GROMACS .gro file of C-alpha atoms in nm:
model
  152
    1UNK     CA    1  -6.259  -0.023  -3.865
    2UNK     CA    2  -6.238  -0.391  -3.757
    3UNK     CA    3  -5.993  -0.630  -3.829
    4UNK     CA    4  -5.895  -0.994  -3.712
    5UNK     CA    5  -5.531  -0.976  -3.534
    6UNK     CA    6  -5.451  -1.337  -3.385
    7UNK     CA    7  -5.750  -1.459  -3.238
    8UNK     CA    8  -5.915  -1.080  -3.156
    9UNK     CA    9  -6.105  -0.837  -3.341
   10UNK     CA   10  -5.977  -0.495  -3.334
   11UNK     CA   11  -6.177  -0.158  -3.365
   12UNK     CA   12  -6.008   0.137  -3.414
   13UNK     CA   13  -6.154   0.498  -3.352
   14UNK     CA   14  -6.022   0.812  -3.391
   15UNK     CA   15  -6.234   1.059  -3.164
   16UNK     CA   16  -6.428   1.063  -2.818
   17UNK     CA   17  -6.714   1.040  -2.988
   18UNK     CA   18  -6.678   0.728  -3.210
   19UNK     CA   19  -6.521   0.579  -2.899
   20UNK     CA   20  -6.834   0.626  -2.733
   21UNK     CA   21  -7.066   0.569  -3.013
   22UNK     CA   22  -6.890   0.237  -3.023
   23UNK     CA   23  -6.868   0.118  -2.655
   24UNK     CA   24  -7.277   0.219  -2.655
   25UNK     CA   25  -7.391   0.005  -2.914
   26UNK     CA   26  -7.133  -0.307  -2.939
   27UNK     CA   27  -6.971  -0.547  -2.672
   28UNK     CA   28  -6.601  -0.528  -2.575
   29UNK     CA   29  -6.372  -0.735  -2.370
   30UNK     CA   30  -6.095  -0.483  -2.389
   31UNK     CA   31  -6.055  -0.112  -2.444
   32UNK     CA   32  -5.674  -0.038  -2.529
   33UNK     CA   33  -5.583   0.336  -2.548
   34UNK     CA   34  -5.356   0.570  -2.639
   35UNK     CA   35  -5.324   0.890  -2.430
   36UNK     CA   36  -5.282   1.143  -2.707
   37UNK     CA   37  -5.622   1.183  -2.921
   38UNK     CA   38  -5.671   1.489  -3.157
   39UNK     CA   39  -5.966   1.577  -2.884
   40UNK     CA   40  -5.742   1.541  -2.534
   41UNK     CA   41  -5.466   1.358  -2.376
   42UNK     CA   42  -5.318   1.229  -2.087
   43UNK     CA   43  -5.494   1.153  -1.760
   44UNK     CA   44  -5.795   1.319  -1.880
   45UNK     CA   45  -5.839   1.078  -2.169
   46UNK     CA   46  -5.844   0.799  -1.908
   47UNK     CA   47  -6.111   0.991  -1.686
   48UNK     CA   48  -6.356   1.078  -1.993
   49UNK     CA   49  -6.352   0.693  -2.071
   50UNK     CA   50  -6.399   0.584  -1.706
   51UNK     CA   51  -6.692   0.834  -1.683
   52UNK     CA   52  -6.847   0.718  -2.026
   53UNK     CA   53  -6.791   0.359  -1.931
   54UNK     CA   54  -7.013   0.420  -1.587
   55UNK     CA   55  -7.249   0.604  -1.788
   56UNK     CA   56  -7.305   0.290  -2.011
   57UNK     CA   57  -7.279   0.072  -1.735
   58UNK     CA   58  -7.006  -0.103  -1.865
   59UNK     CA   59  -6.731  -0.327  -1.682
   60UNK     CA   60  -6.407  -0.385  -1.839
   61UNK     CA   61  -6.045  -0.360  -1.866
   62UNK     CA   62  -5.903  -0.092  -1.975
   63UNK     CA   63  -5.522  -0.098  -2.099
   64UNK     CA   64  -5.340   0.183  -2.194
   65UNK     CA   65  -5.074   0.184  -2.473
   66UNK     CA   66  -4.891   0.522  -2.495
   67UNK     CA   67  -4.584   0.695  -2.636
   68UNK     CA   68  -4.561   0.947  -2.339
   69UNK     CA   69  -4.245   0.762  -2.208
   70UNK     CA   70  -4.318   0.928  -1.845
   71UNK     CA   71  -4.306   0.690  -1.490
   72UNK     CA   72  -4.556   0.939  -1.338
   73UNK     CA   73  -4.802   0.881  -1.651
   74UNK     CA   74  -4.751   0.517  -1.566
   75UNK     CA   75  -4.862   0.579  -1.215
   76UNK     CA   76  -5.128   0.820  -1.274
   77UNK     CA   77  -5.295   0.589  -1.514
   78UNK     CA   78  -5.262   0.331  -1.255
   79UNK     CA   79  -5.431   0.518  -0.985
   80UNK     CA   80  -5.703   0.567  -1.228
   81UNK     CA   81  -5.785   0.200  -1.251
   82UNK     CA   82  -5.609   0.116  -1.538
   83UNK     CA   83  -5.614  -0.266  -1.571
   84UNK     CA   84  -5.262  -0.270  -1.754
   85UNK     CA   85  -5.002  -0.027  -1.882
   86UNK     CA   86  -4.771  -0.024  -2.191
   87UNK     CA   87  -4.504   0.237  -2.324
   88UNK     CA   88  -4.524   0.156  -2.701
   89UNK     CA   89  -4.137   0.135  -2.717
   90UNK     CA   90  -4.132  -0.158  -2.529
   91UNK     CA   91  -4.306  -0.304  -2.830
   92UNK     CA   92  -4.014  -0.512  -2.981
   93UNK     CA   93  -4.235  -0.800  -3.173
   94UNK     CA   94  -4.651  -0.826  -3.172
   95UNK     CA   95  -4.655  -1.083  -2.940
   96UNK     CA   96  -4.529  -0.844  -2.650
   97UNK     CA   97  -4.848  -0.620  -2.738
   98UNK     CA   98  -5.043  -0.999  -2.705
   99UNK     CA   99  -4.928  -1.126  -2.388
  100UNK     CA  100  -4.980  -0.747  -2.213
  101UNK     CA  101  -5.313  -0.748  -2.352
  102UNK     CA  102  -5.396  -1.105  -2.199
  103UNK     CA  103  -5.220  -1.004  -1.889
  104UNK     CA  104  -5.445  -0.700  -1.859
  105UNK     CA  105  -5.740  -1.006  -1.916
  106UNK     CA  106  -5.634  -1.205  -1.627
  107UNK     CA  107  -5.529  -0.944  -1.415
  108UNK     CA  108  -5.907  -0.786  -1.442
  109UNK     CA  109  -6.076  -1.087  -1.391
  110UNK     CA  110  -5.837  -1.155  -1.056
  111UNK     CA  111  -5.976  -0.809  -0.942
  112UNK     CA  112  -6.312  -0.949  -1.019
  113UNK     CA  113  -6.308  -1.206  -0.777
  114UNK     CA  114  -6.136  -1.047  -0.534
  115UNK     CA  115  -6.395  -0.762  -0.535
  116UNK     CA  116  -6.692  -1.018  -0.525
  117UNK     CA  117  -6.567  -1.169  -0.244
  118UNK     CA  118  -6.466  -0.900  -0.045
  119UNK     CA  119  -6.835  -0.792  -0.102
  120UNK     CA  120  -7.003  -1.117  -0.024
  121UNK     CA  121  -6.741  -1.112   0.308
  122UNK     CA  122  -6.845  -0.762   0.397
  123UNK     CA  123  -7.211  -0.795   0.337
  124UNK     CA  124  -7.284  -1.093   0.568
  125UNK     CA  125  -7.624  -1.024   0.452
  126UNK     CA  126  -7.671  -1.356   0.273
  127UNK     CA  127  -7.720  -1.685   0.432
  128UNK     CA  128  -7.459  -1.955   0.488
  129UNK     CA  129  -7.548  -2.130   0.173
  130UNK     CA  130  -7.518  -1.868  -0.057
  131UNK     CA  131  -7.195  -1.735   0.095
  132UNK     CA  132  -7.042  -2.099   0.014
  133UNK     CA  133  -7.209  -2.073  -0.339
  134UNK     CA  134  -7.023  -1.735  -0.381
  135UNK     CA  135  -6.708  -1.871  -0.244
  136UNK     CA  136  -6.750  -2.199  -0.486
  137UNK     CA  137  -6.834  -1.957  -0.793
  138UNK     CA  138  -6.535  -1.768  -0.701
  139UNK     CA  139  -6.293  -2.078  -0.667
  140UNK     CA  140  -6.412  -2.221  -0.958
  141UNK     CA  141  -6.294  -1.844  -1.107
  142UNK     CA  142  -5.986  -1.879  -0.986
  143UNK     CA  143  -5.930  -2.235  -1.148
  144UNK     CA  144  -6.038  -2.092  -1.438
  145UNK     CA  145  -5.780  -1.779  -1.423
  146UNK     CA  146  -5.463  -2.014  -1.360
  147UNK     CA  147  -5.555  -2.245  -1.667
  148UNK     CA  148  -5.570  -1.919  -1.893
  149UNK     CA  149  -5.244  -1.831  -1.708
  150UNK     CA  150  -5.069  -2.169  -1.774
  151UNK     CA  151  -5.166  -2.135  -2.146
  152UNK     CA  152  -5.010  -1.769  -2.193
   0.00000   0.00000   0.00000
């Protein structure tokens, strides 16, 4: 189902399978998920979407929201390239779940350009031009990524 919450639309599914059926045929800027489904849980749940998301070629952040209260759950997900974490009790008002999900927005795009232009330093392929076009795109990135942090 979709519905409007602040200024993003929110689509909820209940299975693996809708999950995928949805990331295949519409466009995303966020996945948030929970770590118990009626299909699997835990760690694995975070490695079936990462798979599924390569599969589909897709880039995004991914931000889990969970009610297994565990540290090592917290890390775990972490190591698995988790953009952002969240125990749902620290949930107090919906504008904590807002300003996580937006952090989990900046923070991917910051790994963004960092991972550009670590590749366009490490390639050295390119000419001197285009490595000063990459490093302008990526400034201009950056500019970009401290307005949206100024305004959360």
């Amino acid at each position: 189902s979709c519905s409007p919450i602040y200024e993003y639309m929110v689509t909820v599914v209940d299975s693996f399978s809708k999950a995928y059926d949805r990331l295949a045929t519409h466009k995303f800027d966020l996945v948030i998920l929970d770590l118990i489904l009626p299909n699997g849980a835990g760690i694995k749940v975070i490695q079936w979407l990462n798979a599924r998301l390569a599969e589909l070629d897709i880039n995004l952040p991914v931000m889990v929201l969970t009610g297994l209260a565990s540290e090592d759950v917290a890390l775990d997900s972490l190591r698995e390239r988790v953009t952002e974490f969240m125990f749902k009790t620290q949930i107090q008002h919906p504008d904590d779940l807002l300003r996580t999900v937006q952090r989990a927005q900046v923070r991917y795009e910051a790994l963004s350009v960092t991972r550009k232009l670590r590749s366009c330093v490490l390639s050295q392929q390119g000419t001197l031009s285009e490595f000063e076009e990459c490093v302008h795109s990526l400034e201009k990135k950056a500019e970009d990524l401290l307005k949206k942090k100024e305004t959360t």
